[in-house]
XYZ file of C-alpha atoms in Angstrom:
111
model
C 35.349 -142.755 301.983
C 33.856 -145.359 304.345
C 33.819 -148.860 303.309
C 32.725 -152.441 303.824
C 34.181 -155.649 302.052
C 31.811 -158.433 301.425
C 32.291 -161.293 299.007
C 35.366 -160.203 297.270
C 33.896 -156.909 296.407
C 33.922 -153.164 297.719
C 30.928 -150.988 298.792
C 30.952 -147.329 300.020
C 27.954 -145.058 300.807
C 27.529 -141.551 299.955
C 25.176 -138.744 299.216
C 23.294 -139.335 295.828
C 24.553 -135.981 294.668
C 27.718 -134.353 294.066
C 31.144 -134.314 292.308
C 31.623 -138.129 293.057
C 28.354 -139.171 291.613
C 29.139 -136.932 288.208
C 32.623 -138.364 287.903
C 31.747 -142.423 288.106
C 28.543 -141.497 286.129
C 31.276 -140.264 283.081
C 34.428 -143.017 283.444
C 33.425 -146.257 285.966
C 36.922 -147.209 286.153
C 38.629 -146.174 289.746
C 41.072 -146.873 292.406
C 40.828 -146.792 296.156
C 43.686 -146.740 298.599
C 43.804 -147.953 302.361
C 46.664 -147.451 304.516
C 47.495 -148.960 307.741
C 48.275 -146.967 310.809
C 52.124 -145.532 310.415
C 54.572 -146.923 313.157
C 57.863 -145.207 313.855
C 60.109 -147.811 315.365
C 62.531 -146.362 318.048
C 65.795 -146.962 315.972
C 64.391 -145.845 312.534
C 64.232 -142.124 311.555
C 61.648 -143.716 308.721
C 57.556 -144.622 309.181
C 56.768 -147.784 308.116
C 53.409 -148.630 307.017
C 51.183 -150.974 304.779
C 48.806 -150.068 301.917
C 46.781 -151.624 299.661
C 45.439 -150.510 296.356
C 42.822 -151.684 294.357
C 41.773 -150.870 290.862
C 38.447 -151.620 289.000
C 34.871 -150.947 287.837
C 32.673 -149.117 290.395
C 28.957 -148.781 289.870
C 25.384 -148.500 291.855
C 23.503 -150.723 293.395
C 20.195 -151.297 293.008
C 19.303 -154.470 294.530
C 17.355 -153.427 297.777
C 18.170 -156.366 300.103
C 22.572 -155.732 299.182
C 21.588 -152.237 299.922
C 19.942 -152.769 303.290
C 23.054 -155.684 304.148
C 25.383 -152.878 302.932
C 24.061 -150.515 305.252
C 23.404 -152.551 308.065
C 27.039 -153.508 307.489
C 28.420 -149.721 307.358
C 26.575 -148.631 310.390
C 27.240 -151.693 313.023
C 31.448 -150.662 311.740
C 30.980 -147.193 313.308
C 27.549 -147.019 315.537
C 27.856 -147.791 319.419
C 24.349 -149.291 319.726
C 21.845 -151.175 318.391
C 19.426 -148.370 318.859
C 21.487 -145.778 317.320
C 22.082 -147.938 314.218
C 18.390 -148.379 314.086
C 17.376 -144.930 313.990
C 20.447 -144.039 311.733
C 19.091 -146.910 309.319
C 15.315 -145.228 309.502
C 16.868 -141.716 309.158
C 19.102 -142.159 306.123
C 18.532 -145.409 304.623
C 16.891 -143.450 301.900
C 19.050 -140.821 301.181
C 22.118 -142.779 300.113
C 23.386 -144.185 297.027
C 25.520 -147.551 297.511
C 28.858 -148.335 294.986
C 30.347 -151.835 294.663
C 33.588 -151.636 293.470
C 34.583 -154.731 291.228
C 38.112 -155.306 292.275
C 39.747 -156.358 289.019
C 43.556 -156.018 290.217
C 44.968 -155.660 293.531
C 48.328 -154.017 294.348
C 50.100 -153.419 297.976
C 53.581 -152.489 299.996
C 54.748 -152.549 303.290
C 57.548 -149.855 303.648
C-alpha cells in the first residue's frame, strides 16, 4: 500500500471496495510495515536492512479538505508533472476512500 505521513499520522488510498475495506470495517486495529532498501556489503554473506513497524487504529476519512491534502500529497510522491497530477486528481479524486492510521506504538530494527 502507498502512503503519506503527515502530522504524526498515516494515510493510504485505495479503492472503496474490496477485501481491505471489509476487514478494517470488522476489527480497526492494524499494523503496517516499511522496509528500507536491502544492502549486501562486500564482506558479509548477510543483507542488512531497516524496518519499521507501526501498530494502531485505522479508520476513514471524511473531512474533504484532509482528503484533497491527502491526495494532493499521494500523487505529487509518484506523478512526474503538474499536469498529470491534475488530471489524475480530476479522474480519481472521487473514487477513493482515504485511511489514517493512528499510530499508537512504534517498533523498528536494523539487521
Amino acid at each position: 500500500m502507498n502512503h503519506v505521513f503527515l502530522d504524526g499520522k498515516l494515510y493510504f488510498h485505495c479503492a472503496r471496495k474490496g477485501h481491505k475495506i471489509d476487514a478494517i470495517d470488522k476489527h480497526d486495529k492494524v499494523s503496517y510495515c516499511v522496509m528500507d532498501e536491502e544492502v549486501k556489503l562486500d564482506d558479509n554473506w548477510w543483507y542488512t536492512f531497516r524496518n519499521v513497524v507501526v501498530f494502531g487504529r485505522m479508520f476513514k476519512v471524511s473531512d474533504d479538505d484532509l482528503i484533497d491534502n491527502v491526495f494532493y500529497m499521494m500523487g505529487d510522491k509518484f506523478n512526474a508533472t503538474a499536469e498529470h497530477m491534475a488530471a489524475e486528481m480530476k479522474y480519481a479524486r472521487d473514487r477513493v476512500l482515504i485511511f489514517e492510521l493512528n499510530i499508537e506504538h512504534m517498533s523498528g530494527k536494523k539487521s
